[in-house]
């Protein structure tokens, strides 16, 4: 299935293909503050519908994950990084996907604070 997502104002928009079967709630200093529910997909399944430079980038700690956000409305719709094997990945903020029932998804907690 192909899902549409965006920041609040729409300046950063994307589509992502796959099956959403679970969400991840991370308690690291960034995700806890954002309140993100994440879905990880291979980067090839993620396509921006707006220019790459419409999103700003924030990195912290080990500077491995590129947290992408809209400089206009401040929403963080996705992040980019690599999986443990070095494959490019996208971390999709499920709260920014249109038309899904978040309450129906099982949420798995991840202790990012201690990693």
mmCIF file of N, CA and C in Angstrom:
data_model
loop_
_atom_site.group_PDB
_atom_site.id
_atom_site.type_symbol
_atom_site.label_atom_id
_atom_site.label_comp_id
_atom_site.label_asym_id
_atom_site.label_seq_id
_atom_site.Cartn_x
_atom_site.Cartn_y
_atom_site.Cartn_z
ATOM 1 N N UNK A 1 0.845 -1.173 0.000
ATOM 2 C CA UNK A 1 0.000 0.000 0.000
ATOM 3 C C UNK A 1 0.893 1.239 0.000
ATOM 4 N N UNK A 2 0.423 2.300 -0.645
ATOM 5 C CA UNK A 2 1.157 3.568 -0.673
ATOM 6 C C UNK A 2 0.441 4.557 0.233
ATOM 7 N N UNK A 3 1.187 5.138 1.146
ATOM 8 C CA UNK A 3 0.656 6.117 2.100
ATOM 9 C C UNK A 3 1.205 7.495 1.785
ATOM 10 N N UNK A 4 0.402 8.502 2.067
ATOM 11 C CA UNK A 4 0.794 9.899 1.892
ATOM 12 C C UNK A 4 1.040 10.503 3.271
ATOM 13 N N UNK A 5 2.059 11.325 3.381
ATOM 14 C CA UNK A 5 2.353 11.979 4.641
ATOM 15 C C UNK A 5 2.923 13.364 4.401
ATOM 16 N N UNK A 6 2.887 14.177 5.449
ATOM 17 C CA UNK A 6 3.432 15.527 5.328
ATOM 18 C C UNK A 6 3.590 16.164 6.703
ATOM 19 N N UNK A 7 4.262 17.301 6.698
ATOM 20 C CA UNK A 7 4.285 18.144 7.885
ATOM 21 C C UNK A 7 2.915 18.831 7.978
ATOM 22 N N UNK A 8 2.722 19.683 8.952
ATOM 23 C CA UNK A 8 1.424 20.336 9.146
ATOM 24 C C UNK A 8 1.065 21.289 8.009
ATOM 25 N N UNK A 9 2.030 22.082 7.550
ATOM 26 C CA UNK A 9 1.734 23.080 6.518
ATOM 27 C C UNK A 9 1.825 22.531 5.102
ATOM 28 N N UNK A 10 2.390 21.334 4.932
ATOM 29 C CA UNK A 10 2.482 20.712 3.614
ATOM 30 C C UNK A 10 3.744 21.037 2.835
ATOM 31 N N UNK A 11 4.645 21.826 3.394
ATOM 32 C CA UNK A 11 5.884 22.151 2.684
ATOM 33 C C UNK A 11 6.808 20.949 2.540
ATOM 34 N N UNK A 12 6.655 19.963 3.424
ATOM 35 C CA UNK A 12 7.414 18.711 3.335
ATOM 36 C C UNK A 12 6.381 17.596 3.196
ATOM 37 N N UNK A 13 6.349 16.985 2.020
ATOM 38 C CA UNK A 13 5.365 15.926 1.759
ATOM 39 C C UNK A 13 6.070 14.739 1.116
ATOM 40 N N UNK A 14 5.519 13.561 1.370
ATOM 41 C CA UNK A 14 6.133 12.343 0.863
ATOM 42 C C UNK A 14 5.082 11.263 0.673
ATOM 43 N N UNK A 15 5.517 10.183 0.029
ATOM 44 C CA UNK A 15 4.734 8.955 -0.024
ATOM 45 C C UNK A 15 5.666 7.818 0.353
ATOM 46 N N UNK A 16 5.082 6.810 0.944
ATOM 47 C CA UNK A 16 5.863 5.673 1.407
ATOM 48 C C UNK A 16 5.064 4.405 1.158
ATOM 49 N N UNK A 17 5.764 3.383 0.686
ATOM 50 C CA UNK A 17 5.105 2.131 0.331
ATOM 51 C C UNK A 17 5.475 1.037 1.324
ATOM 52 N N UNK A 18 4.479 0.275 1.718
ATOM 53 C CA UNK A 18 4.724 -0.838 2.616
ATOM 54 C C UNK A 18 3.480 -1.186 3.407
ATOM 55 N N UNK A 19 3.654 -2.047 4.386
ATOM 56 C CA UNK A 19 2.561 -2.463 5.253
ATOM 57 C C UNK A 19 2.863 -1.996 6.667
ATOM 58 N N UNK A 20 1.996 -1.173 7.206
ATOM 59 C CA UNK A 20 2.166 -0.693 8.575
ATOM 60 C C UNK A 20 1.533 -1.722 9.503
ATOM 61 N N UNK A 21 2.375 -2.458 10.215
ATOM 62 C CA UNK A 21 1.839 -3.467 11.121
ATOM 63 C C UNK A 21 2.181 -3.209 12.580
ATOM 64 N N UNK A 22 3.057 -2.253 12.818
ATOM 65 C CA UNK A 22 3.449 -1.922 14.184
ATOM 66 C C UNK A 22 4.033 -0.516 14.210
ATOM 67 N N UNK A 23 4.066 0.069 15.394
ATOM 68 C CA UNK A 23 4.680 1.379 15.596
ATOM 69 C C UNK A 23 5.714 1.256 16.696
ATOM 70 N N UNK A 24 6.727 2.086 16.637
ATOM 71 C CA UNK A 24 7.759 2.083 17.657
ATOM 72 C C UNK A 24 7.746 3.417 18.383
ATOM 73 N N UNK A 25 7.725 3.372 19.700
ATOM 74 C CA UNK A 25 7.810 4.571 20.532
ATOM 75 C C UNK A 25 9.168 4.550 21.207
ATOM 76 N N UNK A 26 10.008 5.502 20.862
ATOM 77 C CA UNK A 26 11.361 5.592 21.394
ATOM 78 C C UNK A 26 11.389 6.636 22.508
ATOM 79 N N UNK A 27 12.161 6.376 23.550
ATOM 80 C CA UNK A 27 12.243 7.328 24.654
ATOM 81 C C UNK A 27 13.543 8.125 24.657
ATOM 82 N N UNK A 28 14.250 8.178 23.521
ATOM 83 C CA UNK A 28 15.452 9.011 23.473
ATOM 84 C C UNK A 28 15.045 10.473 23.660
ATOM 85 N N UNK A 29 16.019 11.312 23.913
ATOM 86 C CA UNK A 29 15.713 12.717 24.214
ATOM 87 C C UNK A 29 14.965 13.412 23.079
ATOM 88 N N UNK A 30 15.208 13.025 21.839
ATOM 89 C CA UNK A 30 14.527 13.649 20.696
ATOM 90 C C UNK A 30 13.116 13.091 20.514
ATOM 91 N N UNK A 31 12.989 11.791 20.387
ATOM 92 C CA UNK A 31 11.676 11.190 20.110
ATOM 93 C C UNK A 31 10.679 11.424 21.244
ATOM 94 N N UNK A 32 11.149 11.376 22.469
ATOM 95 C CA UNK A 32 10.241 11.605 23.591
ATOM 96 C C UNK A 32 9.645 13.011 23.520
ATOM 97 N N UNK A 33 10.456 13.980 23.195
ATOM 98 C CA UNK A 33 9.964 15.355 23.097
ATOM 99 C C UNK A 33 9.030 15.550 21.903
ATOM 100 N N UNK A 34 9.338 14.855 20.785
ATOM 101 C CA UNK A 34 8.495 14.980 19.592
ATOM 102 C C UNK A 34 7.194 14.206 19.724
ATOM 103 N N UNK A 35 7.199 13.138 20.497
ATOM 104 C CA UNK A 35 6.013 12.284 20.595
ATOM 105 C C UNK A 35 5.797 11.438 19.358
ATOM 106 N N UNK A 36 6.869 11.135 18.657
ATOM 107 C CA UNK A 36 6.774 10.364 17.421
ATOM 108 C C UNK A 36 6.355 8.919 17.667
ATOM 109 N N UNK A 37 5.619 8.382 16.718
ATOM 110 C CA UNK A 37 5.406 6.938 16.597
ATOM 111 C C UNK A 37 6.049 6.569 15.271
ATOM 112 N N UNK A 38 7.028 5.703 15.297
ATOM 113 C CA UNK A 38 7.854 5.471 14.122
ATOM 114 C C UNK A 38 7.562 4.154 13.421
ATOM 115 N N UNK A 39 7.740 4.197 12.112
ATOM 116 C CA UNK A 39 7.650 3.031 11.230
ATOM 117 C C UNK A 39 8.899 3.062 10.363
ATOM 118 N N UNK A 40 9.690 2.009 10.394
ATOM 119 C CA UNK A 40 10.940 1.965 9.657
ATOM 120 C C UNK A 40 10.751 1.213 8.342
ATOM 121 N N UNK A 41 11.236 1.821 7.258
ATOM 122 C CA UNK A 41 11.156 1.207 5.929
ATOM 123 C C UNK A 41 12.486 1.410 5.211
ATOM 124 N N UNK A 42 12.810 0.529 4.253
ATOM 125 C CA UNK A 42 13.978 0.786 3.412
ATOM 126 C C UNK A 42 13.814 2.140 2.705
ATOM 127 N N UNK A 43 14.896 2.882 2.589
ATOM 128 C CA UNK A 43 14.841 4.229 2.005
ATOM 129 C C UNK A 43 14.264 4.204 0.595
ATOM 130 N N UNK A 44 14.433 3.125 -0.137
ATOM 131 C CA UNK A 44 13.913 3.017 -1.509
ATOM 132 C C UNK A 44 12.388 3.032 -1.547
ATOM 133 N N UNK A 45 11.728 2.716 -0.439
ATOM 134 C CA UNK A 45 10.263 2.723 -0.386
ATOM 135 C C UNK A 45 9.708 4.102 -0.010
ATOM 136 N N UNK A 46 10.568 5.069 0.192
ATOM 137 C CA UNK A 46 10.193 6.414 0.609
ATOM 138 C C UNK A 46 10.525 7.382 -0.512
ATOM 139 N N UNK A 47 9.536 8.222 -0.905
ATOM 140 C CA UNK A 47 9.746 9.190 -1.978
ATOM 141 C C UNK A 47 9.226 10.560 -1.556
ATOM 142 N N UNK A 48 10.110 11.544 -1.610
ATOM 143 C CA UNK A 48 9.679 12.911 -1.339
ATOM 144 C C UNK A 48 8.823 13.411 -2.482
ATOM 145 N N UNK A 49 7.770 14.132 -2.168
ATOM 146 C CA UNK A 49 6.930 14.776 -3.179
ATOM 147 C C UNK A 49 7.222 16.260 -3.250
ATOM 148 N N UNK A 50 8.071 16.734 -2.379
ATOM 149 C CA UNK A 50 8.482 18.138 -2.349
ATOM 150 C C UNK A 50 10.004 18.182 -2.468
ATOM 151 N N UNK A 51 10.571 19.334 -2.782
ATOM 152 C CA UNK A 51 12.034 19.395 -2.940
ATOM 153 C C UNK A 51 12.770 18.987 -1.659
ATOM 154 N N UNK A 52 13.904 18.334 -1.851
ATOM 155 C CA UNK A 52 14.744 17.883 -0.732
ATOM 156 C C UNK A 52 15.064 19.024 0.228
ATOM 157 N N UNK A 53 15.335 20.198 -0.305
ATOM 158 C CA UNK A 53 15.724 21.323 0.551
ATOM 159 C C UNK A 53 14.544 21.997 1.257
ATOM 160 N N UNK A 54 13.339 21.471 1.089
ATOM 161 C CA UNK A 54 12.181 21.999 1.839
ATOM 162 C C UNK A 54 12.259 21.586 3.301
ATOM 163 N N UNK A 55 12.994 20.519 3.582
ATOM 164 C CA UNK A 55 13.147 20.028 4.958
ATOM 165 C C UNK A 55 14.525 20.407 5.484
ATOM 166 N N UNK A 56 14.557 20.859 6.714
ATOM 167 C CA UNK A 56 15.826 21.111 7.393
ATOM 168 C C UNK A 56 16.252 19.821 8.094
ATOM 169 N N UNK A 57 17.497 19.778 8.524
ATOM 170 C CA UNK A 57 18.051 18.582 9.152
ATOM 171 C C UNK A 57 18.631 18.914 10.514
ATOM 172 N N UNK A 58 18.350 18.039 11.468
ATOM 173 C CA UNK A 58 18.940 18.154 12.793
ATOM 174 C C UNK A 58 19.584 16.819 13.146
ATOM 175 N N UNK A 59 20.815 16.867 13.649
ATOM 176 C CA UNK A 59 21.481 15.668 14.144
ATOM 177 C C UNK A 59 21.971 15.939 15.557
ATOM 178 N N UNK A 60 22.132 14.893 16.329
ATOM 179 C CA UNK A 60 22.659 15.043 17.686
ATOM 180 C C UNK A 60 23.344 13.746 18.092
ATOM 181 N N UNK A 61 23.937 13.742 19.262
ATOM 182 C CA UNK A 61 24.608 12.574 19.820
ATOM 183 C C UNK A 61 25.652 12.055 18.833
ATOM 184 N N UNK A 62 25.447 10.903 18.221
ATOM 185 C CA UNK A 62 26.432 10.312 17.313
ATOM 186 C C UNK A 62 26.303 10.828 15.881
ATOM 187 N N UNK A 63 25.318 11.674 15.611
ATOM 188 C CA UNK A 63 25.078 12.279 14.286
ATOM 189 C C UNK A 63 24.853 11.232 13.193
ATOM 190 N N UNK A 64 24.222 10.126 13.570
ATOM 191 C CA UNK A 64 23.957 9.042 12.625
ATOM 192 C C UNK A 64 22.604 9.223 11.943
ATOM 193 N N UNK A 65 21.616 9.699 12.682
ATOM 194 C CA UNK A 65 20.267 9.863 12.154
ATOM 195 C C UNK A 65 20.052 11.321 11.762
ATOM 196 N N UNK A 66 19.539 11.513 10.549
ATOM 197 C CA UNK A 66 19.178 12.860 10.086
ATOM 198 C C UNK A 66 17.695 13.064 10.383
ATOM 199 N N UNK A 67 17.412 13.812 11.425
ATOM 200 C CA UNK A 67 16.026 14.122 11.781
ATOM 201 C C UNK A 67 15.589 15.269 10.881
ATOM 202 N N UNK A 68 14.619 15.001 10.018
ATOM 203 C CA UNK A 68 14.176 15.989 9.033
ATOM 204 C C UNK A 68 12.917 16.671 9.543
ATOM 205 N N UNK A 69 12.860 17.990 9.419
ATOM 206 C CA UNK A 69 11.725 18.759 9.915
ATOM 207 C C UNK A 69 11.449 19.936 9.001
ATOM 208 N N UNK A 70 10.237 20.439 9.092
ATOM 209 C CA UNK A 70 9.833 21.594 8.296
ATOM 210 C C UNK A 70 10.240 22.865 9.029
ATOM 211 N N UNK A 71 11.017 23.732 8.403
ATOM 212 C CA UNK A 71 11.412 24.972 9.057
ATOM 213 C C UNK A 71 10.265 25.978 9.178
ATOM 214 N N UNK A 72 9.153 25.734 8.490
ATOM 215 C CA UNK A 72 8.003 26.639 8.572
ATOM 216 C C UNK A 72 7.102 26.284 9.744
ATOM 217 N N UNK A 73 6.648 25.028 9.816
ATOM 218 C CA UNK A 73 5.700 24.648 10.880
ATOM 219 C C UNK A 73 6.349 23.877 12.026
ATOM 220 N N UNK A 74 7.573 23.391 11.848
ATOM 221 C CA UNK A 74 8.302 22.720 12.903
ATOM 222 C C UNK A 74 8.036 21.238 13.068
ATOM 223 N N UNK A 75 7.172 20.664 12.246
ATOM 224 C CA UNK A 75 6.837 19.247 12.383
ATOM 225 C C UNK A 75 7.958 18.369 11.815
ATOM 226 N N UNK A 76 8.217 17.239 12.484
ATOM 227 C CA UNK A 76 9.238 16.268 12.094
ATOM 228 C C UNK A 76 8.553 15.065 11.432
ATOM 229 N N UNK A 77 8.355 15.067 10.104
ATOM 230 C CA UNK A 77 7.622 13.970 9.476
ATOM 231 C C UNK A 77 8.426 12.694 9.222
ATOM 232 N N UNK A 78 9.757 12.790 9.198
ATOM 233 C CA UNK A 78 10.560 11.599 8.941
ATOM 234 C C UNK A 78 12.006 11.848 9.345
ATOM 235 N N UNK A 79 12.770 10.755 9.349
ATOM 236 C CA UNK A 79 14.212 10.815 9.582
ATOM 237 C C UNK A 79 14.871 9.835 8.626
ATOM 238 N N UNK A 80 16.166 9.990 8.449
ATOM 239 C CA UNK A 80 16.918 9.108 7.566
ATOM 240 C C UNK A 80 18.152 8.584 8.292
ATOM 241 N N UNK A 81 18.505 7.354 7.997
ATOM 242 C CA UNK A 81 19.686 6.750 8.590
ATOM 243 C C UNK A 81 19.988 5.434 7.908
ATOM 244 N N UNK A 82 20.694 4.569 8.611
ATOM 245 C CA UNK A 82 21.009 3.246 8.093
ATOM 246 C C UNK A 82 20.675 2.214 9.160
ATOM 247 N N UNK A 83 20.345 1.002 8.702
ATOM 248 C CA UNK A 83 20.079 -0.083 9.651
ATOM 249 C C UNK A 83 21.420 -0.672 10.122
ATOM 250 N N UNK A 84 21.400 -1.630 11.035
ATOM 251 C CA UNK A 84 22.656 -2.191 11.540
ATOM 252 C C UNK A 84 23.563 -2.808 10.467
ATOM 253 N N UNK A 85 22.990 -3.177 9.314
ATOM 254 C CA UNK A 85 23.785 -3.744 8.227
ATOM 255 C C UNK A 85 24.275 -2.680 7.248
ATOM 256 N N UNK A 86 23.941 -1.406 7.501
ATOM 257 C CA UNK A 86 24.386 -0.324 6.634
ATOM 258 C C UNK A 86 23.435 0.023 5.507
ATOM 259 N N UNK A 87 22.246 -0.568 5.496
ATOM 260 C CA UNK A 87 21.271 -0.283 4.447
ATOM 261 C C UNK A 87 20.545 1.019 4.740
ATOM 262 N N UNK A 88 20.360 1.884 3.741
ATOM 263 C CA UNK A 88 19.626 3.138 3.951
ATOM 264 C C UNK A 88 18.185 2.871 4.399
ATOM 265 N N UNK A 89 17.762 3.598 5.416
ATOM 266 C CA UNK A 89 16.419 3.439 5.992
ATOM 267 C C UNK A 89 15.763 4.811 6.148
ATOM 268 N N UNK A 90 14.438 4.788 6.229
ATOM 269 C CA UNK A 90 13.665 5.979 6.579
ATOM 270 C C UNK A 90 12.838 5.627 7.809
ATOM 271 N N UNK A 91 12.813 6.548 8.753
ATOM 272 C CA UNK A 91 11.983 6.404 9.948
ATOM 273 C C UNK A 91 10.808 7.351 9.765
ATOM 274 N N UNK A 92 9.642 6.812 9.529
ATOM 275 C CA UNK A 92 8.452 7.588 9.229
ATOM 276 C C UNK A 92 7.698 7.894 10.517
ATOM 277 N N UNK A 93 7.376 9.152 10.730
ATOM 278 C CA UNK A 93 6.546 9.522 11.875
ATOM 279 C C UNK A 93 5.100 9.213 11.488
ATOM 280 N N UNK A 94 4.555 8.136 12.051
ATOM 281 C CA UNK A 94 3.207 7.707 11.682
ATOM 282 C C UNK A 94 2.147 8.750 12.000
ATOM 283 N N UNK A 95 2.429 9.650 12.902
ATOM 284 C CA UNK A 95 1.466 10.717 13.216
ATOM 285 C C UNK A 95 1.310 11.690 12.044
ATOM 286 N N UNK A 96 2.195 11.602 11.058
ATOM 287 C CA UNK A 96 2.133 12.481 9.883
ATOM 288 C C UNK A 96 1.545 11.797 8.658
ATOM 289 N N UNK A 97 1.140 10.525 8.783
ATOM 290 C CA UNK A 97 0.522 9.787 7.676
ATOM 291 C C UNK A 97 -0.982 10.037 7.688
ATOM 292 N N UNK A 98 -1.531 10.262 6.511
ATOM 293 C CA UNK A 98 -2.962 10.537 6.382
ATOM 294 C C UNK A 98 -3.782 9.250 6.439
ATOM 295 N N UNK A 99 -4.908 9.310 7.147
ATOM 296 C CA UNK A 99 -5.922 8.276 7.063
ATOM 297 C C UNK A 99 -5.623 6.943 7.714
ATOM 298 N N UNK A 100 -4.765 6.892 8.711
ATOM 299 C CA UNK A 100 -4.558 5.619 9.392
ATOM 300 C C UNK A 100 -5.088 5.724 10.827
ATOM 301 N N UNK A 101 -5.470 4.592 11.372
ATOM 302 C CA UNK A 101 -5.979 4.532 12.736
ATOM 303 C C UNK A 101 -4.837 4.145 13.661
ATOM 304 N N UNK A 102 -4.205 5.126 14.285
ATOM 305 C CA UNK A 102 -3.067 4.861 15.155
ATOM 306 C C UNK A 102 -3.442 3.983 16.343
ATOM 307 N N UNK A 103 -4.656 4.117 16.827
ATOM 308 C CA UNK A 103 -5.096 3.339 17.985
ATOM 309 C C UNK A 103 -5.161 1.839 17.676
ATOM 310 N N UNK A 104 -5.253 1.485 16.401
ATOM 311 C CA UNK A 104 -5.346 0.076 16.016
ATOM 312 C C UNK A 104 -3.975 -0.592 15.886
ATOM 313 N N UNK A 105 -2.910 0.190 15.946
ATOM 314 C CA UNK A 105 -1.562 -0.363 15.785
ATOM 315 C C UNK A 105 -0.946 -0.756 17.121
ATOM 316 N N UNK A 106 -0.331 -1.925 17.179
ATOM 317 C CA UNK A 106 0.422 -2.245 18.389
ATOM 318 C C UNK A 106 1.660 -1.348 18.452
ATOM 319 N N UNK A 107 1.952 -0.837 19.641
ATOM 320 C CA UNK A 107 3.097 0.042 19.833
ATOM 321 C C UNK A 107 4.144 -0.687 20.667
ATOM 322 N N UNK A 108 5.357 -0.730 20.147
ATOM 323 C CA UNK A 108 6.473 -1.348 20.850
ATOM 324 C C UNK A 108 7.375 -0.242 21.378
ATOM 325 N N UNK A 109 7.739 -0.339 22.633
ATOM 326 C CA UNK A 109 8.618 0.650 23.253
ATOM 327 C C UNK A 109 10.071 0.281 22.989
ATOM 328 N N UNK A 110 10.874 1.311 22.695
ATOM 329 C CA UNK A 110 12.299 1.128 22.479
ATOM 330 C C UNK A 110 13.058 2.039 23.423
ATOM 331 N N UNK A 111 14.005 1.486 24.157
ATOM 332 C CA UNK A 111 14.768 2.258 25.118
ATOM 333 C C UNK A 111 15.949 2.945 24.440
ATOM 334 N N UNK A 112 15.655 3.989 23.675
ATOM 335 C CA UNK A 112 16.694 4.744 22.993
ATOM 336 C C UNK A 112 17.502 5.614 23.941
ATOM 337 N N UNK A 113 16.982 5.876 25.088
ATOM 338 C CA UNK A 113 17.678 6.702 26.072
ATOM 339 C C UNK A 113 18.986 6.046 26.512
ATOM 340 N N UNK A 114 19.015 4.724 26.584
ATOM 341 C CA UNK A 114 20.188 4.018 27.076
ATOM 342 C C UNK A 114 21.044 3.396 25.975
ATOM 343 N N UNK A 115 20.838 3.790 24.721
ATOM 344 C CA UNK A 115 21.662 3.227 23.651
ATOM 345 C C UNK A 115 22.699 4.202 23.186
#
